[in-house]
PDB file of C-alpha atoms in Angstrom:
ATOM      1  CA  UNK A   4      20.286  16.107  -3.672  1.00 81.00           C
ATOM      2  CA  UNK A   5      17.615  14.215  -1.357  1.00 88.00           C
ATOM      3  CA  UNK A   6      16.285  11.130  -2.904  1.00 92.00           C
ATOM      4  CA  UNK A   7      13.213   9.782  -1.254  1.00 95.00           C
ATOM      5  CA  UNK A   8      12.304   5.991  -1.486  1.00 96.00           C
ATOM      6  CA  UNK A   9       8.903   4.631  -0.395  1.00 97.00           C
ATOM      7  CA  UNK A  10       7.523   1.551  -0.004  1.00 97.00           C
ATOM      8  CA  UNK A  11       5.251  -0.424  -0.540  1.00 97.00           C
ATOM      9  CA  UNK A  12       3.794   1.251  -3.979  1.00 95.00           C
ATOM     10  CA  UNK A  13      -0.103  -0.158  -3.438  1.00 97.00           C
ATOM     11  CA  UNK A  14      -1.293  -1.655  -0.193  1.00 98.00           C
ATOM     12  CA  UNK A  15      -4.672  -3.938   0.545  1.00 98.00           C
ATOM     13  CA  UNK A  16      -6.034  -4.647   4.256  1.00 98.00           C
ATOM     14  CA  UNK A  17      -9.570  -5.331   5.577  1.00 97.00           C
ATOM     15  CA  UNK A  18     -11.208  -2.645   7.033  1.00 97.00           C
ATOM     16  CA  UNK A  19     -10.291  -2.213  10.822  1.00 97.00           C
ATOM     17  CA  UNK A  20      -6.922  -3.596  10.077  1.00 97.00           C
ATOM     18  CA  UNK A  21      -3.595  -1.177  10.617  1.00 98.00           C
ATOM     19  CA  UNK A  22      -1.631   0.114   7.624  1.00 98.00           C
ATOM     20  CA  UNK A  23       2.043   1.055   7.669  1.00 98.00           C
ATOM     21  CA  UNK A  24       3.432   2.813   4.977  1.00 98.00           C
ATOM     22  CA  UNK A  25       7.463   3.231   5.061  1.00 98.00           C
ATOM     23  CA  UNK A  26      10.091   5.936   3.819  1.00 98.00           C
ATOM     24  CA  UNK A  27      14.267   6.263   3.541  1.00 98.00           C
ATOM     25  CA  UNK A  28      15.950   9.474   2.765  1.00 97.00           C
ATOM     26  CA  UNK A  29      19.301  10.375   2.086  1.00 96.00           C
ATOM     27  CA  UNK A  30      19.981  13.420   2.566  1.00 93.00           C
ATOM     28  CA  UNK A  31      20.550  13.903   6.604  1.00 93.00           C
ATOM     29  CA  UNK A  32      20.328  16.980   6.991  1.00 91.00           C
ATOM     30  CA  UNK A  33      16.699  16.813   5.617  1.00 92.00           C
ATOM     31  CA  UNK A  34      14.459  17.685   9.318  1.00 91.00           C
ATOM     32  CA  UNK A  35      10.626  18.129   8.017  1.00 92.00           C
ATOM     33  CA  UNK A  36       8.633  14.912   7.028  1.00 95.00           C
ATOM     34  CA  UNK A  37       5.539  15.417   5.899  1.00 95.00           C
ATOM     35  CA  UNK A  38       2.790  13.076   4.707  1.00 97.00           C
ATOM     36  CA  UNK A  39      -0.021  13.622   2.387  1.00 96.00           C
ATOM     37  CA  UNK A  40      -3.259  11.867   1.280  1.00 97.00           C
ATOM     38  CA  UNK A  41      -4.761  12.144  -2.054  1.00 95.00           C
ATOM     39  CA  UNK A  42      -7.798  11.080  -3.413  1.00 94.00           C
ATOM     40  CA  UNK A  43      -8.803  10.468  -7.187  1.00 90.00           C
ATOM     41  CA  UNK A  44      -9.001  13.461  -9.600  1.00 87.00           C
ATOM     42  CA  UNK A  45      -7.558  15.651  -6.686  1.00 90.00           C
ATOM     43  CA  UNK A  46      -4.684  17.516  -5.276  1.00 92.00           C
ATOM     44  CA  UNK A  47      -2.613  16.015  -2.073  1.00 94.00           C
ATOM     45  CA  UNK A  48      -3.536  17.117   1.002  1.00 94.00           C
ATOM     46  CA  UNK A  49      -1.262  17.315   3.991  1.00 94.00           C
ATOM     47  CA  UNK A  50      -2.725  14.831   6.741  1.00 96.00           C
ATOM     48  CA  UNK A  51       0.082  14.653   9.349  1.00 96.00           C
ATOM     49  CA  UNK A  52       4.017  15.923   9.455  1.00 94.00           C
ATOM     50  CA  UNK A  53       6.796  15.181  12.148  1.00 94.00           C
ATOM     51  CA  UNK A  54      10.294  17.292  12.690  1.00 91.00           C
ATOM     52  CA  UNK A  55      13.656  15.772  13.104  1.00 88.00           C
ATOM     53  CA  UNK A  56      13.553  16.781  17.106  1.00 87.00           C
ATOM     54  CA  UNK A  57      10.730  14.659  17.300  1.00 87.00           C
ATOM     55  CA  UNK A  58      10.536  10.797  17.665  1.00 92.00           C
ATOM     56  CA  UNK A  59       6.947  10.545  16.981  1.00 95.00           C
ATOM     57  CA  UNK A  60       3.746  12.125  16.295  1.00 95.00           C
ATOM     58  CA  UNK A  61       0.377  10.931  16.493  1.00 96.00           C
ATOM     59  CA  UNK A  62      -3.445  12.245  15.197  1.00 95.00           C
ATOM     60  CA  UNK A  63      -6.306  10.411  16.383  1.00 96.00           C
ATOM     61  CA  UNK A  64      -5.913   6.937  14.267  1.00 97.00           C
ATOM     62  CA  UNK A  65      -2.858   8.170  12.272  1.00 98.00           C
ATOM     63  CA  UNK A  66       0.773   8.550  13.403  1.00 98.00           C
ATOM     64  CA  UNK A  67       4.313   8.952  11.914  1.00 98.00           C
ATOM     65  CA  UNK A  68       7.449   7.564  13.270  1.00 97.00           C
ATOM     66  CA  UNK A  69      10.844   9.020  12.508  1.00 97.00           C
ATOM     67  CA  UNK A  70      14.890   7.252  13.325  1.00 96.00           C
ATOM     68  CA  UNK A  71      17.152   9.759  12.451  1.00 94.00           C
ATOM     69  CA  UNK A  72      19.829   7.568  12.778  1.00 94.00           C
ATOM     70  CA  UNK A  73      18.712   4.963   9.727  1.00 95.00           C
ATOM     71  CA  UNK A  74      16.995   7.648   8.123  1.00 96.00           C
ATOM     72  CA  UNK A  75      13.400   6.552   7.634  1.00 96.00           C
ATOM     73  CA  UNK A  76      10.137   7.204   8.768  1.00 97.00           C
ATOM     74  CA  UNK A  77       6.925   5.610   8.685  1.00 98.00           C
ATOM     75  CA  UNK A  78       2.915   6.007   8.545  1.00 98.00           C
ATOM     76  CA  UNK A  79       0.641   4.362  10.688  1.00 98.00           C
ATOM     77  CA  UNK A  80      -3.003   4.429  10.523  1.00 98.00           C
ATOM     78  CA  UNK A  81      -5.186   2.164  12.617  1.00 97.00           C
ATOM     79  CA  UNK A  82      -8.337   1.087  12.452  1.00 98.00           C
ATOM     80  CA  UNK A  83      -8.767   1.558   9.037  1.00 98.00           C
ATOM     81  CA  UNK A  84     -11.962   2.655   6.925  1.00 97.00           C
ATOM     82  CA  UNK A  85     -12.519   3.107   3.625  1.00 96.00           C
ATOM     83  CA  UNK A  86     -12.377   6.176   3.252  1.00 96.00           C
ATOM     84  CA  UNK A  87      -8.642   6.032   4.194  1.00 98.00           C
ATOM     85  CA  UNK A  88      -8.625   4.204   0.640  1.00 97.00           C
ATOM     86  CA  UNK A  89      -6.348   6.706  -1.118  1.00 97.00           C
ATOM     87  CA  UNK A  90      -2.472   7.580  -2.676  1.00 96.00           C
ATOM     88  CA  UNK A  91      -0.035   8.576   0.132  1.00 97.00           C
ATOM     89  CA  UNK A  92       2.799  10.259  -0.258  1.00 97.00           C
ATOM     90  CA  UNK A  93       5.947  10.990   1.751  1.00 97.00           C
ATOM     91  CA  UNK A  94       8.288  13.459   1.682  1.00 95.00           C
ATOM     92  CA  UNK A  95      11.475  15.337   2.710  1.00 94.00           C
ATOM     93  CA  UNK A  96      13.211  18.881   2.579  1.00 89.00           C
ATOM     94  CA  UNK A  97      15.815  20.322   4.757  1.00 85.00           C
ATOM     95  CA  UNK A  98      13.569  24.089   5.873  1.00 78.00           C
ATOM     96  CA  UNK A  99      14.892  27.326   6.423  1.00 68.00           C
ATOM     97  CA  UNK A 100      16.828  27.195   2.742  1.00 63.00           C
ATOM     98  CA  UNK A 101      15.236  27.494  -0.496  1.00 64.00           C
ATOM     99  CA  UNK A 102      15.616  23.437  -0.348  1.00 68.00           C
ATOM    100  CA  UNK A 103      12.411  21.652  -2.470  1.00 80.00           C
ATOM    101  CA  UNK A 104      10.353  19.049  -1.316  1.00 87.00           C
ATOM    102  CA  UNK A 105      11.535  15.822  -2.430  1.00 90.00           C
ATOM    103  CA  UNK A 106       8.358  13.544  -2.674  1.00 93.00           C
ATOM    104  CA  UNK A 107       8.181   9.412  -2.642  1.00 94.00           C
ATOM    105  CA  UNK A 108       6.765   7.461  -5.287  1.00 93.00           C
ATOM    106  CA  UNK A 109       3.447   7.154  -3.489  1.00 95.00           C
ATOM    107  CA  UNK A 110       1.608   4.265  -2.390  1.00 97.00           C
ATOM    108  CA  UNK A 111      -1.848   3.380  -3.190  1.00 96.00           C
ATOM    109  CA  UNK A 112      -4.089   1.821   0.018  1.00 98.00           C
ATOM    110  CA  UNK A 113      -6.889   0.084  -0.720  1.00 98.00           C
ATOM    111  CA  UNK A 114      -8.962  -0.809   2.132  1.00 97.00           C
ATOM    112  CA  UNK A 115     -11.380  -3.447   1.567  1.00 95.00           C
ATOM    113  CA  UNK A 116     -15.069  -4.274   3.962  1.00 90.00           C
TER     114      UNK A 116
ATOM    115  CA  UNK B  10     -12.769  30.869   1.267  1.00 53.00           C
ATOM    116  CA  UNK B  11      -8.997  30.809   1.124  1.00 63.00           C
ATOM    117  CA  UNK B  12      -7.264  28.424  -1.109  1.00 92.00           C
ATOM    118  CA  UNK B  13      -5.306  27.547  -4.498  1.00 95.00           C
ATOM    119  CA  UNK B  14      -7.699  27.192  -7.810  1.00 95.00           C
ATOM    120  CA  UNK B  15      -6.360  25.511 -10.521  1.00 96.00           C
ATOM    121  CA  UNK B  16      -8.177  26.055 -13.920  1.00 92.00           C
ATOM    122  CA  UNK B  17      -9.121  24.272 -15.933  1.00 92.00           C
ATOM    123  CA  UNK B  18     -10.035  20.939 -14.486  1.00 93.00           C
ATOM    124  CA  UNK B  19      -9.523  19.127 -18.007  1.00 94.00           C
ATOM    125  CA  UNK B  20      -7.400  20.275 -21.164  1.00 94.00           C
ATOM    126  CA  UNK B  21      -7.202  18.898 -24.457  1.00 93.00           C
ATOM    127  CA  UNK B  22      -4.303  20.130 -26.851  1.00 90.00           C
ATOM    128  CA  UNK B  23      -3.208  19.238 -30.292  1.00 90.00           C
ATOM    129  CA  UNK B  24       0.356  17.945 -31.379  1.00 88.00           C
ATOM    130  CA  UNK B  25       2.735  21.250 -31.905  1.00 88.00           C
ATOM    131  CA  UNK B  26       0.053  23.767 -29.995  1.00 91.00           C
ATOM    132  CA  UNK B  27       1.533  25.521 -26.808  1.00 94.00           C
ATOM    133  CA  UNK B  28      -1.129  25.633 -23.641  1.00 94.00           C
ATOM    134  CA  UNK B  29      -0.968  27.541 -20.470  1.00 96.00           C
ATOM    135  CA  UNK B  30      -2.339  26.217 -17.293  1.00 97.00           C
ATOM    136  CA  UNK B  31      -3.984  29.028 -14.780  1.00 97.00           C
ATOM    137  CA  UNK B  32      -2.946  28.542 -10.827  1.00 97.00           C
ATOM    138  CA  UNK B  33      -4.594  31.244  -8.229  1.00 97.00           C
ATOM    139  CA  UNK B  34      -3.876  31.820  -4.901  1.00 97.00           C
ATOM    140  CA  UNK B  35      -5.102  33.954  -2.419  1.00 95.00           C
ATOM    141  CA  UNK B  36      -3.087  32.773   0.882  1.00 93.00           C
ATOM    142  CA  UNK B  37      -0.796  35.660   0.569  1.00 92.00           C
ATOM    143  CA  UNK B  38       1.981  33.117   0.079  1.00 91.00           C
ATOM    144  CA  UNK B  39       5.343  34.082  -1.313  1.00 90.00           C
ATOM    145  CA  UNK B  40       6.136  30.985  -3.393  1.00 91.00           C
ATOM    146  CA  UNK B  41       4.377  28.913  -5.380  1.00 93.00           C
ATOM    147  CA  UNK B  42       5.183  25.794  -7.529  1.00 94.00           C
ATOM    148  CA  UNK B  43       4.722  23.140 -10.235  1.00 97.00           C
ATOM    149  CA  UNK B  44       4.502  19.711 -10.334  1.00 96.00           C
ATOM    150  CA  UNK B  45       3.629  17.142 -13.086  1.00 96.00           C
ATOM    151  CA  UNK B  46       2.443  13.843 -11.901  1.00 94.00           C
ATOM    152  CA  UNK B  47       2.379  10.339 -14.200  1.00 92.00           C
ATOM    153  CA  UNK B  48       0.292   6.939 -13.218  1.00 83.00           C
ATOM    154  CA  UNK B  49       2.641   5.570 -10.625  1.00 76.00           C
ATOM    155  CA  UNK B  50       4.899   7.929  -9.691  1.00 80.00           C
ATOM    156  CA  UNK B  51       5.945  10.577  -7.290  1.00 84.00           C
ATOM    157  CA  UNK B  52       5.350  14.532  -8.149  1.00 92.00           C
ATOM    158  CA  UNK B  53       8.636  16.085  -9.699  1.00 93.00           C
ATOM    159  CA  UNK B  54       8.803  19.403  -9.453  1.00 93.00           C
ATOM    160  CA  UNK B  55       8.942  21.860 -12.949  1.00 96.00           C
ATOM    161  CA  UNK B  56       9.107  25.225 -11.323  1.00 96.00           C
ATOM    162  CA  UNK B  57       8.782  27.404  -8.671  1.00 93.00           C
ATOM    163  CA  UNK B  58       8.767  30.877  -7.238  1.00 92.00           C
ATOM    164  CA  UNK B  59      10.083  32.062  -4.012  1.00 88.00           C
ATOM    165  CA  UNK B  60       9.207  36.140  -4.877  1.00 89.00           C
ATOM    166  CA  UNK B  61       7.073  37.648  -7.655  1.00 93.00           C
ATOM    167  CA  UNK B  62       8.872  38.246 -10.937  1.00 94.00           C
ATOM    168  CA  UNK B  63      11.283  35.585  -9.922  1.00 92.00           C
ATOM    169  CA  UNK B  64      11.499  31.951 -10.349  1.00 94.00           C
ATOM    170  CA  UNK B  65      13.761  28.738 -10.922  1.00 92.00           C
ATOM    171  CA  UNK B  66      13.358  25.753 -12.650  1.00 94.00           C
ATOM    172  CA  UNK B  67      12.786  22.254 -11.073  1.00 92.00           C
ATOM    173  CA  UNK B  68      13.874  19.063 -12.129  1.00 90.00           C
ATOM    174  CA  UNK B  69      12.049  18.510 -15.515  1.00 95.00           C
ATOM    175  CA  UNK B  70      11.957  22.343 -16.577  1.00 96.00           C
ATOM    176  CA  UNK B  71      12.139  21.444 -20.356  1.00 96.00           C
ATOM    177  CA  UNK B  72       9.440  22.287 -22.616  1.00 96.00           C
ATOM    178  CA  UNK B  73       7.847  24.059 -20.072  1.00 97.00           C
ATOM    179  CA  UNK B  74       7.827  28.452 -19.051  1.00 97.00           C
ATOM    180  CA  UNK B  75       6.174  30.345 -16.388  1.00 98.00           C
ATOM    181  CA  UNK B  76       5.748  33.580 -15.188  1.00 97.00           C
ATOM    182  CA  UNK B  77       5.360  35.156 -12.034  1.00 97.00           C
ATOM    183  CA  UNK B  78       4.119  38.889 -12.342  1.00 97.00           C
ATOM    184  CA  UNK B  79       1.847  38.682  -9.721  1.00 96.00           C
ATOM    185  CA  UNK B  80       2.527  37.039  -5.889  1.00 96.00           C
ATOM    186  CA  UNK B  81      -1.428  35.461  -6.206  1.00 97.00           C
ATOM    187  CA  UNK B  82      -0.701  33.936  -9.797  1.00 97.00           C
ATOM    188  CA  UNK B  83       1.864  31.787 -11.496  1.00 98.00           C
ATOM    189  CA  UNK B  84       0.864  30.468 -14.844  1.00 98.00           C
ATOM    190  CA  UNK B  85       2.625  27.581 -16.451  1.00 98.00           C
ATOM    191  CA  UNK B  86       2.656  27.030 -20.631  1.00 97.00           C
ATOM    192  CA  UNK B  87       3.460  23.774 -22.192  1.00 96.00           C
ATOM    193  CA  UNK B  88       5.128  24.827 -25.080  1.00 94.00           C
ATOM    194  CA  UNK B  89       5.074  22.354 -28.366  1.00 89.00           C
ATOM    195  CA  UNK B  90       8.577  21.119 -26.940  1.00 88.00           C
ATOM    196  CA  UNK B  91       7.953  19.294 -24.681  1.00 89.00           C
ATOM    197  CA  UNK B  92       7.709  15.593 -26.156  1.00 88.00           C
ATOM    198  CA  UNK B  93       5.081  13.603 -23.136  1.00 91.00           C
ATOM    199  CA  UNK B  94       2.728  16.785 -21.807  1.00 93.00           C
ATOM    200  CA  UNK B  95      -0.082  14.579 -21.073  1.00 95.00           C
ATOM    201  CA  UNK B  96       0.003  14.469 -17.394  1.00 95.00           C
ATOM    202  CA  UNK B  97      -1.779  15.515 -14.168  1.00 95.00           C
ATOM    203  CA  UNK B  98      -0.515  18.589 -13.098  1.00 97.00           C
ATOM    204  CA  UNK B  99      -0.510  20.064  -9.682  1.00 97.00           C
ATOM    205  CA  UNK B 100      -0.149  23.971  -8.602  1.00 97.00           C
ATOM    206  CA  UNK B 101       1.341  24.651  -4.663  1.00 95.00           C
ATOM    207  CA  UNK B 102       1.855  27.518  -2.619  1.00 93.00           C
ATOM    208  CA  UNK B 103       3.601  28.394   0.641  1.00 89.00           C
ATOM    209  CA  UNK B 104       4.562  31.202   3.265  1.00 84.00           C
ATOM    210  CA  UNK B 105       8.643  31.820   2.202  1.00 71.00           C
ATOM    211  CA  UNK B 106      10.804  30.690   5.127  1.00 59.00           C
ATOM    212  CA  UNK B 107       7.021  29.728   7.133  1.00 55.00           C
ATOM    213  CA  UNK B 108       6.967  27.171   9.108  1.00 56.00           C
ATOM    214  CA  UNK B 109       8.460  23.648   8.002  1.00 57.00           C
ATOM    215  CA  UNK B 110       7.671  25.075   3.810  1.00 70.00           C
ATOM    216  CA  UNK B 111       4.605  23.942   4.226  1.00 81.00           C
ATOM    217  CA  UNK B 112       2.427  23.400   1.119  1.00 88.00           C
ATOM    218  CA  UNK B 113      -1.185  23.610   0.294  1.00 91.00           C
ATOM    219  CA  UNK B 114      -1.955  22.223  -3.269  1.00 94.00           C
ATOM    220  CA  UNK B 115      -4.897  22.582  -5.292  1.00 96.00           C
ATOM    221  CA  UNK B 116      -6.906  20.403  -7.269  1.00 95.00           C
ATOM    222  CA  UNK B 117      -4.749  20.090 -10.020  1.00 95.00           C
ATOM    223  CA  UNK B 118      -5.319  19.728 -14.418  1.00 96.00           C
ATOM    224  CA  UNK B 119      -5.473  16.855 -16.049  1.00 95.00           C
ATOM    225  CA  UNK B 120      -3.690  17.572 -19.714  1.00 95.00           C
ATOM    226  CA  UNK B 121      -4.066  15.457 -22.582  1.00 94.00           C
ATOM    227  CA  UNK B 122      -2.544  15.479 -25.809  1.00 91.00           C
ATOM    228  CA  UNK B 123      -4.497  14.288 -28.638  1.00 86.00           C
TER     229      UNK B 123
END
């Protein structure tokens, strides 16, 4: 099955600074990525995704980065504020099959004024 | 307002009594799932539905049932077997064979055992 690795697991920068958040898989035929923020007490929400046909995606101050050929993709959010401050989470599945999800171990960003 | 309620927000069980955990969705989505998350890690999934009166089991299944007998609910019980229930649990839907599985969660239960 896919196994998702993500790293690092909690992240500090000053506020304005840029965070980058990285992710392997192993499953290659895995070809939706998505990303999702969540906050204390609640659920994850999705805040950005990227396909396999896709090099790169980008959302105002956040964008996602995917090589195919190493198999990992990456989060980048810019400017940073504190609300970003949050858990993010990666993850992986191969669509059109009844494939699951396969999350990361989630890193917590804490960004400081 | 469209969305996934998760109820309650807290739950406190005794040792050896079984609990069920509500999830409601009214997206119209065909499958729905369960995930337990602990301090620190990643969400592993316990179940999940692709149809109504259908469902699988995830990766830690054990000491844990659901039931799907309705496409906008999917209950989940801990049962008195399973040995570490205390745990944040999340409920997620989304549209079968939709666009990249995408899924909406909702605000999850926080279970403790005391």
């Amino acid at each position: 099955g896919e196994n998702v690795e993500q790293h690092p697991s909690t992240l500090s920068v000053q506020e304005g600074d840029s965070a980058v958040i990285k992710c392997t898989y192993s499953d290659s035929a895995s070809n939706y990525f998505p990303w999702y923020k969540q906050e204390l007490g609640k659920g994850p929400q999705l805040i950005i995704d990227i396909r396999s046909n896709v090099g790169e995606k980008k959302d105002q101050r956040i964008a996602v980065t995917l090589n195919k050929t190493a198999k990992h993709f990456s989060l980048h959010i810019t400017e940073t504020q504190p609300e970003d401050s949050a858990v993010y989470f990666c993850a992986a599945i191969r669509t059109g099959t009844a494939s699951k999800l396969t999350f990361g171990t989630g890193t917590r960003l804490q960004v400081t004024l | 307002d469209g969305g996934i309620t998760q109820s309650p927000k807290y739950l406190f069980r005794k040792e050896g009594q079984n609990v069920t955990l509500s999830c409601e969705q009214n997206l119209n989505h065909d499958a729905m799932y369960w995930y337990r998350q602990d301090p620190g890690q990643g969400l592993r999934l316990i179940y999940y539905s692709q149809i109504v009166n259908d469902f699988q089991k995830g990766d830690i299944a054990e000491g844990y049932s659901v039931s799907r007998e309705k496409k906008e609910s999917f209950p989940l019980t801990v049962t008195s077997a399973q040995k570490n229930p205390t745990a944040f649990y999340l409920c997620a839907s989304s549209i079968q064979g939709g666009r990249h599985n995408e899924q909406f969660f909702g605000p999850g239960t926080r279970l403790t055992v005391l």
